Amino acid sequence: MTEAAAELPQAPEEARAVFGEYFPEAVRYAELLADAGVKRGLIGPREVPRLWERHLLNCAVLSEVVPEGVTVCDVGSGAGLPGIPLALVRPDLKITLLEPLLRRTNFLQEVVELLGLDHVTVVRGRAEEMLGKVQPVHVVTARAVAPLDRLAGWGVPLLRPYGEMLALKGDTAEEELLGARSALSKLGVVNTSVLHVGEGIVDPLSTVVRVEVGESPGGVRFAAKRAKAARTSRTRRRR
Ligand SMILES: C[S@@+](CC[C@H](N)C(=O)[O-])C[C@H]1O[C@@H](n2cnc3c(N)ncnc32)[C@H](O)[C@@H]1O
């Protein structure tokens, strides 16, 4: 065991309640993060003493706002946050962990296999290069990937019509939302809100920015692409 792994505290009582029958898998995941995760530079050693509260539980409570039985893409999953805790509490979801770095996708694949998470798939790639390569999803999740306007530019085009992006954010959530307003409306976003989840489980509560799209996720950019494709095919037909 590494020095960092020895710092992993016992799981708090809340974790038993939140992870239920998957509590042993959650403990295994915490151990993997604290050991291999730190050794391979996927998580800082200083995070180990607060892995439960700040990472596993903080992410698992996102489940409160994810609809039942939907498809989810966790953009920039890193070492599996929030995707893995969400998968542990929600076997009804079909989750794709999207991550560009090989070192991280290798770790994610190992975790998925070790924990027997048959409803989770690991895909290596950058979100903005995934259009047409992954099936559009009902929900995009993300934590600590990019400022909201950039994140929305990557995540919203991956959504199905009437889908939503749920971004775990810190204290700057309202501010980021305000600053991203124009970018969001160009992407076809029809509704935004800031939610606080995890009452009785995490303190402070986890802050989630919810961004909902209408019929046309990707908005203007998609519309422009479609118009260009139509023009090209008309030109080809005329030749
Ligand atoms: C700070 S880490 C956060 C990881 C994890 N979400 C967490 O909360 O611990 C940011 C992650 O986003 C990934 N990332 C950066 N740009 C990306 C992009 N364009 N598409 C998908 N993932 C990206 C990085 O490789 C990295 O794993």
Short mmCIF file of N, CA, C and O in Angstrom, two decimals, residues 14-61:
data_model
loop_
_atom_site.label_atom_id
_atom_site.label_comp_id
_atom_site.label_asym_id
_atom_site.label_seq_id
_atom_site.Cartn_x
_atom_site.Cartn_y
_atom_site.Cartn_z
N GLU A 14 -23.02 7.90 5.71
CA GLU A 14 -23.84 8.36 4.58
C GLU A 14 -23.57 7.52 3.33
O GLU A 14 -24.44 7.29 2.51
N ALA A 15 -22.31 7.05 3.22
CA ALA A 15 -21.94 6.30 2.02
C ALA A 15 -22.70 4.98 1.95
O ALA A 15 -23.11 4.53 0.89
N ARG A 16 -22.90 4.35 3.13
CA ARG A 16 -23.67 3.10 3.16
C ARG A 16 -25.08 3.34 2.65
O ARG A 16 -25.63 2.57 1.88
N ALA A 17 -25.67 4.46 3.11
CA ALA A 17 -27.05 4.77 2.73
C ALA A 17 -27.11 5.08 1.22
O ALA A 17 -28.02 4.61 0.53
N VAL A 18 -26.17 5.86 0.73
CA VAL A 18 -26.22 6.30 -0.66
C VAL A 18 -25.94 5.15 -1.63
O VAL A 18 -26.65 4.97 -2.62
N PHE A 19 -24.92 4.35 -1.35
CA PHE A 19 -24.52 3.31 -2.31
C PHE A 19 -25.29 2.00 -2.11
O PHE A 19 -25.25 1.13 -2.99
N GLY A 20 -25.97 1.87 -0.97
CA GLY A 20 -26.82 0.70 -0.74
C GLY A 20 -26.10 -0.61 -1.01
O GLY A 20 -25.00 -0.84 -0.52
N GLU A 21 -26.70 -1.44 -1.86
CA GLU A 21 -26.10 -2.76 -2.11
C GLU A 21 -24.77 -2.65 -2.86
O GLU A 21 -24.01 -3.62 -2.91
N TYR A 22 -24.48 -1.50 -3.44
CA TYR A 22 -23.20 -1.32 -4.14
C TYR A 22 -22.14 -0.68 -3.26
O TYR A 22 -21.11 -0.22 -3.76
N PHE A 23 -22.40 -0.65 -1.95
CA PHE A 23 -21.41 -0.07 -1.03
C PHE A 23 -20.04 -0.77 -1.13
O PHE A 23 -19.02 -0.08 -1.21
N PRO A 24 -19.97 -2.10 -1.18
CA PRO A 24 -18.64 -2.74 -1.30
C PRO A 24 -17.90 -2.29 -2.56
O PRO A 24 -16.68 -2.10 -2.54
N GLU A 25 -18.64 -2.11 -3.66
CA GLU A 25 -18.00 -1.65 -4.91
C GLU A 25 -17.51 -0.21 -4.76
O GLU A 25 -16.46 0.17 -5.27
N ALA A 26 -18.28 0.60 -4.02
CA ALA A 26 -17.87 1.99 -3.80
C ALA A 26 -16.58 2.03 -2.99
O ALA A 26 -15.66 2.82 -3.27
N VAL A 27 -16.49 1.14 -1.98
CA VAL A 27 -15.27 1.08 -1.16
C VAL A 27 -14.09 0.66 -2.04
O VAL A 27 -13.00 1.25 -1.98
N ARG A 28 -14.32 -0.30 -2.92
CA ARG A 28 -13.25 -0.79 -3.82
C ARG A 28 -12.78 0.36 -4.74
O ARG A 28 -11.59 0.52 -4.97
N TYR A 29 -13.75 1.12 -5.23
CA TYR A 29 -13.41 2.25 -6.11
C TYR A 29 -12.57 3.28 -5.36
O TYR A 29 -11.56 3.77 -5.86
N ALA A 30 -12.99 3.59 -4.12
CA ALA A 30 -12.24 4.55 -3.31
C ALA A 30 -10.80 4.05 -3.11
O ALA A 30 -9.83 4.81 -3.22
N GLU A 31 -10.66 2.75 -2.86
CA GLU A 31 -9.32 2.18 -2.66
C GLU A 31 -8.49 2.26 -3.95
O GLU A 31 -7.30 2.58 -3.91
N LEU A 32 -9.14 2.00 -5.08
CA LEU A 32 -8.42 2.07 -6.36
C LEU A 32 -7.95 3.50 -6.63
O LEU A 32 -6.82 3.72 -7.10
N LEU A 33 -8.82 4.46 -6.35
CA LEU A 33 -8.43 5.86 -6.55
C LEU A 33 -7.26 6.22 -5.65
O LEU A 33 -6.29 6.87 -6.08
N ALA A 34 -7.36 5.80 -4.39
CA ALA A 34 -6.34 6.18 -3.40
C ALA A 34 -4.99 5.50 -3.67
O ALA A 34 -3.95 6.04 -3.32
N ASP A 35 -5.03 4.37 -4.34
CA ASP A 35 -3.80 3.63 -4.58
C ASP A 35 -3.33 3.84 -6.04
O ASP A 35 -2.53 4.73 -6.33
N ALA A 36 -3.89 3.06 -6.98
CA ALA A 36 -3.47 3.17 -8.38
C ALA A 36 -3.73 4.58 -8.92
O ALA A 36 -2.91 5.13 -9.68
N GLY A 37 -4.85 5.18 -8.52
CA GLY A 37 -5.19 6.52 -9.01
C GLY A 37 -4.12 7.54 -8.68
O GLY A 37 -3.76 8.38 -9.50
N VAL A 38 -3.60 7.46 -7.45
CA VAL A 38 -2.56 8.41 -7.03
C VAL A 38 -1.22 8.04 -7.70
O VAL A 38 -0.54 8.90 -8.24
N LYS A 39 -0.89 6.73 -7.67
CA LYS A 39 0.38 6.28 -8.28
C LYS A 39 0.48 6.71 -9.73
O LYS A 39 1.53 7.10 -10.21
N ARG A 40 -0.64 6.64 -10.45
CA ARG A 40 -0.61 6.95 -11.88
C ARG A 40 -0.90 8.43 -12.17
O ARG A 40 -1.12 8.82 -13.31
N GLY A 41 -0.96 9.21 -11.11
CA GLY A 41 -1.12 10.67 -11.27
C GLY A 41 -2.51 11.09 -11.73
O GLY A 41 -2.67 12.15 -12.34
N LEU A 42 -3.54 10.28 -11.44
CA LEU A 42 -4.90 10.62 -11.88
C LEU A 42 -5.63 11.45 -10.84
O LEU A 42 -6.62 12.11 -11.13
N ILE A 43 -5.13 11.38 -9.64
CA ILE A 43 -5.75 12.13 -8.54
C ILE A 43 -4.63 12.53 -7.58
O ILE A 43 -3.67 11.76 -7.39
N GLY A 44 -4.71 13.74 -7.04
CA GLY A 44 -3.64 14.22 -6.17
C GLY A 44 -3.66 13.51 -4.81
O GLY A 44 -4.74 13.21 -4.30
N PRO A 45 -2.48 13.25 -4.21
CA PRO A 45 -2.46 12.56 -2.91
C PRO A 45 -3.22 13.33 -1.83
O PRO A 45 -3.79 12.73 -0.92
N ARG A 46 -3.28 14.66 -1.98
CA ARG A 46 -3.98 15.45 -0.95
C ARG A 46 -5.49 15.25 -0.98
O ARG A 46 -6.22 15.63 -0.07
N GLU A 47 -5.98 14.65 -2.09
CA GLU A 47 -7.44 14.40 -2.20
C GLU A 47 -7.86 13.16 -1.42
O GLU A 47 -9.04 12.98 -1.13
N VAL A 48 -6.89 12.29 -1.10
CA VAL A 48 -7.25 10.98 -0.51
C VAL A 48 -8.03 11.11 0.80
O VAL A 48 -9.08 10.47 0.96
N PRO A 49 -7.58 11.94 1.75
CA PRO A 49 -8.35 12.03 3.01
C PRO A 49 -9.78 12.52 2.80
O PRO A 49 -10.65 12.26 3.63
N ARG A 50 -10.04 13.22 1.69
CA ARG A 50 -11.41 13.72 1.47
C ARG A 50 -12.09 13.06 0.26
O ARG A 50 -13.01 13.62 -0.34
N LEU A 51 -11.60 11.87 -0.08
CA LEU A 51 -12.18 11.18 -1.25
C LEU A 51 -13.68 10.93 -1.11
O LEU A 51 -14.43 11.10 -2.07
N TRP A 52 -14.11 10.52 0.08
CA TRP A 52 -15.53 10.19 0.24
C TRP A 52 -16.42 11.41 0.09
O TRP A 52 -17.28 11.45 -0.78
N GLU A 53 -16.16 12.43 0.92
CA GLU A 53 -17.08 13.58 0.94
C GLU A 53 -16.98 14.39 -0.35
O GLU A 53 -17.98 14.73 -0.96
N ARG A 54 -15.77 14.68 -0.74
CA ARG A 54 -15.58 15.65 -1.82
C ARG A 54 -15.69 15.04 -3.21
O ARG A 54 -15.89 15.75 -4.20
N HIS A 55 -15.51 13.74 -3.30
CA HIS A 55 -15.51 13.12 -4.63
C HIS A 55 -16.64 12.09 -4.78
O HIS A 55 -17.55 12.32 -5.57
N LEU A 56 -16.58 10.99 -4.03
CA LEU A 56 -17.59 9.94 -4.27
C LEU A 56 -19.02 10.40 -3.94
O LEU A 56 -19.93 10.26 -4.74
N LEU A 57 -19.19 10.97 -2.73
CA LEU A 57 -20.55 11.36 -2.34
C LEU A 57 -21.01 12.59 -3.10
O LEU A 57 -22.14 12.65 -3.59
N ASN A 58 -20.12 13.55 -3.23
CA ASN A 58 -20.43 14.78 -3.96
C ASN A 58 -20.93 14.46 -5.38
O ASN A 58 -21.80 15.15 -5.92
N CYS A 59 -20.37 13.41 -5.99
CA CYS A 59 -20.77 13.02 -7.34
C CYS A 59 -22.00 12.12 -7.34
O CYS A 59 -22.87 12.25 -8.20
N ALA A 60 -22.08 11.21 -6.36
CA ALA A 60 -23.20 10.26 -6.35
C ALA A 60 -24.54 10.98 -6.20
O ALA A 60 -25.55 10.53 -6.76
N VAL A 61 -24.56 12.10 -5.48
CA VAL A 61 -25.84 12.78 -5.24
C VAL A 61 -26.41 13.44 -6.51
O VAL A 61 -27.57 13.84 -6.54
#
